[in-house]
mmCIF file of C-alpha atoms in Angstrom:
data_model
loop_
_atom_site.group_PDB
_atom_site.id
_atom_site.type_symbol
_atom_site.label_atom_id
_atom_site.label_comp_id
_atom_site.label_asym_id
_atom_site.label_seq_id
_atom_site.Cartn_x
_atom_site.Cartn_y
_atom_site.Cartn_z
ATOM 1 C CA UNK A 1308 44.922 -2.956 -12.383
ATOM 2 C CA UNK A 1309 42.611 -1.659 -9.553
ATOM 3 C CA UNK A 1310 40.396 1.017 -9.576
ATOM 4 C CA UNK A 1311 42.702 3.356 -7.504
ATOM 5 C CA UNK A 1312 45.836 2.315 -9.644
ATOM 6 C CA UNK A 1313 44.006 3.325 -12.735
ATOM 7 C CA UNK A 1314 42.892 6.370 -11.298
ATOM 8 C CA UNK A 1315 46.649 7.204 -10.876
ATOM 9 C CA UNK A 1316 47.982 6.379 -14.480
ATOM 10 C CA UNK A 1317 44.889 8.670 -15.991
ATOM 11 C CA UNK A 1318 45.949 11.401 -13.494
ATOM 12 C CA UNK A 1319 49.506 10.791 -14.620
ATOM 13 C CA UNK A 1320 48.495 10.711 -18.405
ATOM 14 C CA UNK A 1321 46.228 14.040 -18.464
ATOM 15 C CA UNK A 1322 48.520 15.352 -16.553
ATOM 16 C CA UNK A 1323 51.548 14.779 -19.183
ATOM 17 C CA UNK A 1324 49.461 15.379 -22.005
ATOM 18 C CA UNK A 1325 47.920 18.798 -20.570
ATOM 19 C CA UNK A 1326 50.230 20.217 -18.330
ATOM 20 C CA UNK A 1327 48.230 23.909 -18.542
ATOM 21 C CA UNK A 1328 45.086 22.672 -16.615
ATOM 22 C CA UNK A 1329 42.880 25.441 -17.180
ATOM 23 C CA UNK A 1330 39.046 26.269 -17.003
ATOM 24 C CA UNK A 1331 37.481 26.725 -20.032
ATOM 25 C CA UNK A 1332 35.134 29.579 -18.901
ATOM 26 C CA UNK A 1333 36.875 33.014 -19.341
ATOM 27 C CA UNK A 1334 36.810 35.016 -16.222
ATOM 28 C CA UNK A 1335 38.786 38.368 -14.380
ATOM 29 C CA UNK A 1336 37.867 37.125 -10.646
ATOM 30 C CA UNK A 1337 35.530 34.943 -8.761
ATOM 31 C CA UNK A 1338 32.380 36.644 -9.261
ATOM 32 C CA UNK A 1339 32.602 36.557 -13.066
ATOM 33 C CA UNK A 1340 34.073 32.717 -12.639
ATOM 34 C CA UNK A 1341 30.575 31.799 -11.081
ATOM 35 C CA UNK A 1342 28.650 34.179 -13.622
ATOM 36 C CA UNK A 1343 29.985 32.208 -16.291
ATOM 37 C CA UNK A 1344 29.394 28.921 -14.616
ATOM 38 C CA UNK A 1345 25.876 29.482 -13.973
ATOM 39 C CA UNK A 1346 25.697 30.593 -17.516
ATOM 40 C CA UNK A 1347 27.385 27.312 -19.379
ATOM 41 C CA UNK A 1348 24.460 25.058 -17.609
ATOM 42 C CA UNK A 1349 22.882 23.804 -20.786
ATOM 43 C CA UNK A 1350 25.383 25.849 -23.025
ATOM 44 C CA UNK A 1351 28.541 25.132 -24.422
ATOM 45 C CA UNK A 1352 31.689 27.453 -22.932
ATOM 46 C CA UNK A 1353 32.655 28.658 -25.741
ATOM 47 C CA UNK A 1354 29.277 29.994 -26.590
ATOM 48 C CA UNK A 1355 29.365 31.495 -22.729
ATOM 49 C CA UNK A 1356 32.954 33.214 -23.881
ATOM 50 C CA UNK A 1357 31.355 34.701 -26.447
ATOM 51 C CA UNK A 1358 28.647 35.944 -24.037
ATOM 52 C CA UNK A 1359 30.470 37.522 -21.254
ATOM 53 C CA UNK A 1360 32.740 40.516 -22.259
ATOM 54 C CA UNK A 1361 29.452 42.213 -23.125
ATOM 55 C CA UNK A 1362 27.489 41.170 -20.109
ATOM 56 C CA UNK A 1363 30.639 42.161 -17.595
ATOM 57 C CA UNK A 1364 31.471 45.339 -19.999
ATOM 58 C CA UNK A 1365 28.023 46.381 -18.677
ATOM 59 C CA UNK A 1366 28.168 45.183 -15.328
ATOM 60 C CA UNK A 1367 31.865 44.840 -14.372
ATOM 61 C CA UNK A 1368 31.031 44.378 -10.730
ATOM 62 C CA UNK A 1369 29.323 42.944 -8.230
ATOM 63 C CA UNK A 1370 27.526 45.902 -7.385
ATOM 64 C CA UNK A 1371 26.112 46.697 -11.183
ATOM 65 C CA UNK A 1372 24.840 43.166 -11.429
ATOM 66 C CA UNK A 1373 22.886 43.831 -8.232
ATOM 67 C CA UNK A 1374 21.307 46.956 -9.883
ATOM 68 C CA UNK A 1375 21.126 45.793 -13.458
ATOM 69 C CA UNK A 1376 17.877 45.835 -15.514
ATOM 70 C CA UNK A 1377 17.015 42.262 -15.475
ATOM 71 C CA UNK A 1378 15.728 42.453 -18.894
ATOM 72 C CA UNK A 1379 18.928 44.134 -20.674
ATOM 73 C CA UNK A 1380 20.280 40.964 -18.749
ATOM 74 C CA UNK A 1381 18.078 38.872 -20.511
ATOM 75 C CA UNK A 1382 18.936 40.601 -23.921
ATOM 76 C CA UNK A 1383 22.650 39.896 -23.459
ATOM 77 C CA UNK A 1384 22.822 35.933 -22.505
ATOM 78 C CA UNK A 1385 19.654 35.353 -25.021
ATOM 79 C CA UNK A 1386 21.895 32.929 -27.159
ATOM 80 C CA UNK A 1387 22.766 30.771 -23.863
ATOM 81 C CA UNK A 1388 19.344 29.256 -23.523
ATOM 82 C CA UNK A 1389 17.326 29.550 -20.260
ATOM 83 C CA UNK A 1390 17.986 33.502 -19.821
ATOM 84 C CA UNK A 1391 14.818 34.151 -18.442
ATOM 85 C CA UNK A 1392 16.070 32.093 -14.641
ATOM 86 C CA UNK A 1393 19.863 32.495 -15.472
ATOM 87 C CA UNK A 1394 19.287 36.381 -15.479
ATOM 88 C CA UNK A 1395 16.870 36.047 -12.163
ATOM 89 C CA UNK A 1396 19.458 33.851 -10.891
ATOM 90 C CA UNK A 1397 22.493 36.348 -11.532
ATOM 91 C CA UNK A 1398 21.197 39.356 -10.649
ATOM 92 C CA UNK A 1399 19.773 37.674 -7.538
ATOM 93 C CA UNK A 1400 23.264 35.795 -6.356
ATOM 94 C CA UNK A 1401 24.585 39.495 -6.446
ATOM 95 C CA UNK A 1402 22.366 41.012 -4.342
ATOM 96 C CA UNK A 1403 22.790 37.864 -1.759
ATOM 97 C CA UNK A 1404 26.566 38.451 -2.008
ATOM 98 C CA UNK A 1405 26.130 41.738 -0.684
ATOM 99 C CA UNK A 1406 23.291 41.641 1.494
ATOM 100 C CA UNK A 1407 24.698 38.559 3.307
ATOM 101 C CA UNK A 1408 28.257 37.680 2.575
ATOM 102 C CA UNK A 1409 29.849 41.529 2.199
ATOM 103 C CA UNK A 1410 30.568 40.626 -1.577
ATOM 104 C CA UNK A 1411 32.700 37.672 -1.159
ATOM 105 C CA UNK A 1412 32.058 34.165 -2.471
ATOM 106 C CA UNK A 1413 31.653 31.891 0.559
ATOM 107 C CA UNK A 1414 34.005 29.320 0.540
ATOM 108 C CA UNK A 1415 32.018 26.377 1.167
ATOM 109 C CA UNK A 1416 30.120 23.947 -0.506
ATOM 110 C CA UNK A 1417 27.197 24.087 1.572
ATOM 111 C CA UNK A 1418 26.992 28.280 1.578
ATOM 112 C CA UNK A 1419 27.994 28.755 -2.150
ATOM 113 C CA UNK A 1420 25.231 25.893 -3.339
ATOM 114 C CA UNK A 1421 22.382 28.331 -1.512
ATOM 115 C CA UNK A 1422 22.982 30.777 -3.661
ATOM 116 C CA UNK A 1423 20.384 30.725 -6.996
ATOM 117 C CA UNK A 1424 21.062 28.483 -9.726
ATOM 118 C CA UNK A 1425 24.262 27.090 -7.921
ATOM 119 C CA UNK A 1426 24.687 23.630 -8.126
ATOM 120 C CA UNK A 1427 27.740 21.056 -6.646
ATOM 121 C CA UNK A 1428 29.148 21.622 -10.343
ATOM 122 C CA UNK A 1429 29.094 25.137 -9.848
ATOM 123 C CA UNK A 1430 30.259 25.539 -6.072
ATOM 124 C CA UNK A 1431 33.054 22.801 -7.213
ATOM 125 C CA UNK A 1432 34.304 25.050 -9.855
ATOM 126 C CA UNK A 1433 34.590 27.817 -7.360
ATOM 127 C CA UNK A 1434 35.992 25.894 -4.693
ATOM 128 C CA UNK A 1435 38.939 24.655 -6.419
ATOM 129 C CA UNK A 1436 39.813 27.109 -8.980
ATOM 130 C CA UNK A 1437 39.253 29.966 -6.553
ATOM 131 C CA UNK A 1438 39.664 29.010 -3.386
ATOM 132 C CA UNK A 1439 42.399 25.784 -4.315
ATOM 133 C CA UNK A 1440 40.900 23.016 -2.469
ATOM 134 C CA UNK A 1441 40.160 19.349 -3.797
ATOM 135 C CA UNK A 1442 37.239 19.704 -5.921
ATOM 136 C CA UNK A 1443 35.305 16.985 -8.277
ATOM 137 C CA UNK A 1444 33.332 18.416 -11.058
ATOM 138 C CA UNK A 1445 31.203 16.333 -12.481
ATOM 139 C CA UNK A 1446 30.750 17.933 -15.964
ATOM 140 C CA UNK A 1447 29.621 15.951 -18.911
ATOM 141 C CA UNK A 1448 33.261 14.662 -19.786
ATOM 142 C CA UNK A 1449 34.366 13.904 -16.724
ATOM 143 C CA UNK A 1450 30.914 11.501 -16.129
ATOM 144 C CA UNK A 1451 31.786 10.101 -19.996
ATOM 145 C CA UNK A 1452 35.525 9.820 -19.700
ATOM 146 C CA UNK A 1453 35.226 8.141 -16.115
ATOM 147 C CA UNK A 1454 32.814 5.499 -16.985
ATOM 148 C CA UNK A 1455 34.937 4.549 -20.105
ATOM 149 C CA UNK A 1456 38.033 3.865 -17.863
ATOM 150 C CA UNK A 1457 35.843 1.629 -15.542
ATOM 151 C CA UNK A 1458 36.749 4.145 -12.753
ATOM 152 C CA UNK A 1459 32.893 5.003 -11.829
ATOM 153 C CA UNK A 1460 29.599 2.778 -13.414
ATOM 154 C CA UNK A 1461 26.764 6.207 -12.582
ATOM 155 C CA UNK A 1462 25.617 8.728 -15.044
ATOM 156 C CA UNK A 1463 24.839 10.633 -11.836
ATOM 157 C CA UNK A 1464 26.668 13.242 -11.106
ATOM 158 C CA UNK A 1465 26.896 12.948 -7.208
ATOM 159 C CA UNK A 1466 27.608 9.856 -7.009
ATOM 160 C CA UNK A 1467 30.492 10.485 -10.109
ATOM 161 C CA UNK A 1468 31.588 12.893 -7.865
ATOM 162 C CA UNK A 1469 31.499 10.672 -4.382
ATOM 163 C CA UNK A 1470 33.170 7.986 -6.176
ATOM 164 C CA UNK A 1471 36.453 9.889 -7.483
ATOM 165 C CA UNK A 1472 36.444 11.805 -4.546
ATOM 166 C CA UNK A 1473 37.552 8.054 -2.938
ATOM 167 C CA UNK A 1474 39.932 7.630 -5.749
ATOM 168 C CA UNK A 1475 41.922 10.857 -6.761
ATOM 169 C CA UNK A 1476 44.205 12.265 -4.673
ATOM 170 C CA UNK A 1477 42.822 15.459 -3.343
ATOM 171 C CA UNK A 1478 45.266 17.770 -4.792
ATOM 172 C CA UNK A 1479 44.932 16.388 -8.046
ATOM 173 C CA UNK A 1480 41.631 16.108 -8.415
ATOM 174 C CA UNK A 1481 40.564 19.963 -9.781
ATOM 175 C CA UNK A 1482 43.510 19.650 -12.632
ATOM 176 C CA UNK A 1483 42.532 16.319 -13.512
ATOM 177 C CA UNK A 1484 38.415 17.471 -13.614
ATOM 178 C CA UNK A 1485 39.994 20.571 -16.133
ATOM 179 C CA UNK A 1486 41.951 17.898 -18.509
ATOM 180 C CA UNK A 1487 39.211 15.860 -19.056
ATOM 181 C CA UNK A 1488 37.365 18.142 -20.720
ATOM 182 C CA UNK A 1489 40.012 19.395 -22.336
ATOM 183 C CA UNK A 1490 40.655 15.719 -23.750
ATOM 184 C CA UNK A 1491 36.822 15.148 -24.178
ATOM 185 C CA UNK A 1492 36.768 17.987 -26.374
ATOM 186 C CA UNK A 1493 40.398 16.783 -28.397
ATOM 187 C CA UNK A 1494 40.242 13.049 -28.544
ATOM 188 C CA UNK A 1495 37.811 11.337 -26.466
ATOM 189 C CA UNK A 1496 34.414 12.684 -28.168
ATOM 190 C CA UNK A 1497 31.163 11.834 -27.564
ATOM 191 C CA UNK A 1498 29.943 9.084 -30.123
ATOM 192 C CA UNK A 1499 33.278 9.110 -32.124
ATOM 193 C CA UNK A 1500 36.569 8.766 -29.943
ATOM 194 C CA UNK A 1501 39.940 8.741 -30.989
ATOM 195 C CA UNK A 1502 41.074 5.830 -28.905
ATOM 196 C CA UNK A 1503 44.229 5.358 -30.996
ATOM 197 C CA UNK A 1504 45.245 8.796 -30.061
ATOM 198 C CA UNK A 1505 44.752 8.507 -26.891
ATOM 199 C CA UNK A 1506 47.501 8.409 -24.285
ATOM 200 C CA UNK A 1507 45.281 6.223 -21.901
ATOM 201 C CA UNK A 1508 44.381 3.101 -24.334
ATOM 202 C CA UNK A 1509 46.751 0.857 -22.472
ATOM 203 C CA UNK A 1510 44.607 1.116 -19.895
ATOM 204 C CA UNK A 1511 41.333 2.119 -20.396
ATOM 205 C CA UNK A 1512 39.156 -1.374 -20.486
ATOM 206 C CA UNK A 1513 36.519 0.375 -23.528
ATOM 207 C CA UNK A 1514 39.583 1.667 -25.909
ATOM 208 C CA UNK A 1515 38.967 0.173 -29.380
ATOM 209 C CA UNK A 1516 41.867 0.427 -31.102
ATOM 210 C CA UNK A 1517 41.301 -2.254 -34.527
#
């Protein structure tokens, strides 16, 4: 089996197993989507869920976040580690998205990784759950759950994300990004996976199923 065709039968198998491909940060509408996002780096999304209905109860726009108090900011993601730069980096993207992009989330990689504390993750997240085009996001699961079907050999997450863009078709790829964490979270854990439950150990070369 190549590289490509095993691409395909994990796309198929996600796909079959998760058919509700969803993101695992709650969010109302873009801006709170990359709010969130910027949040989870370094935190877990359910601890981020937990987070945001205050934080967007108190600034439920675009506009608020632009005026907020930084440090009431900080107060309300403490638990999320690094609030001192995610709070400078939120209240700063919203005052960007107004000043310079009339309160819309570019739609490019390139525009929406200029914004503070965006990464490719980030703008990847946003570019395919928002704006529906091909996106690779190169999250912890997706980097573990790759390499363990032989599909990518890189702990980096560029080149994780170069690689599959070459090997998952396009509109495919943001669903298939969503159902591997979903089935890094369910079977294929970190340091103790459930390879026997797993509807891709006929094909995944490091399934250990004795």
């Amino acid at each position: 089996m190549t590289k490509k065709q095993r691409a395909l039968a994990a796309v198929e198998a996600l796909k079959a197993e998760y058919p509700d491909a969803l993101c695992s940060l709650d969010s109302r509408n873009p801006f709170e989507l990359l709010v969130a996002t910027i949040l989870s780096a370094q935190c877990t999304d359910a601890r981020v869920n937990l987070i945001t209905p205050d934080l967007f109860a108190a600034y439920p726009s675009i506009e608020a976040m632009a005026k907020a108090d930084i440090g009431d900011v900080e107060d309300l993601i403490h638990s999320c580690g690094f609030y001192h730069s995610k709070a400078q980096y939120i209240t700063e993207t919203a005052k960007i998205l107004l000043k310079e992009y009339g309160g819309v989330l570019p739609p490019s990689i390139e525009e929406l990784t200029k914004l503070p504390g965006v990464g490719r993750k980030t703008a990847n997240i946003i570019m395919g759950d928002v704006y529906g085009q091909p996106a690779v996001v190169a999250d912890t699961h997706l980097i573990r759950i790759t390499n363990l079907l032989g599909l990518v050999d890189t702990k980096d997450p560029y080149k994780v994300e170069m690689e599959l863009k070459a090997l998952l078709p396009p509109e495919e790829s943001n669903n298939f990004c969503h159902r591997c964490v979903l089935h890094g979270r369910a079977v294929c854990i970190a340091r103790r996976p459930k390879c026997k439950l797993c509807v891709m150990k006929d094909f995944c070369p490091s399934a250990v199923l004795d």
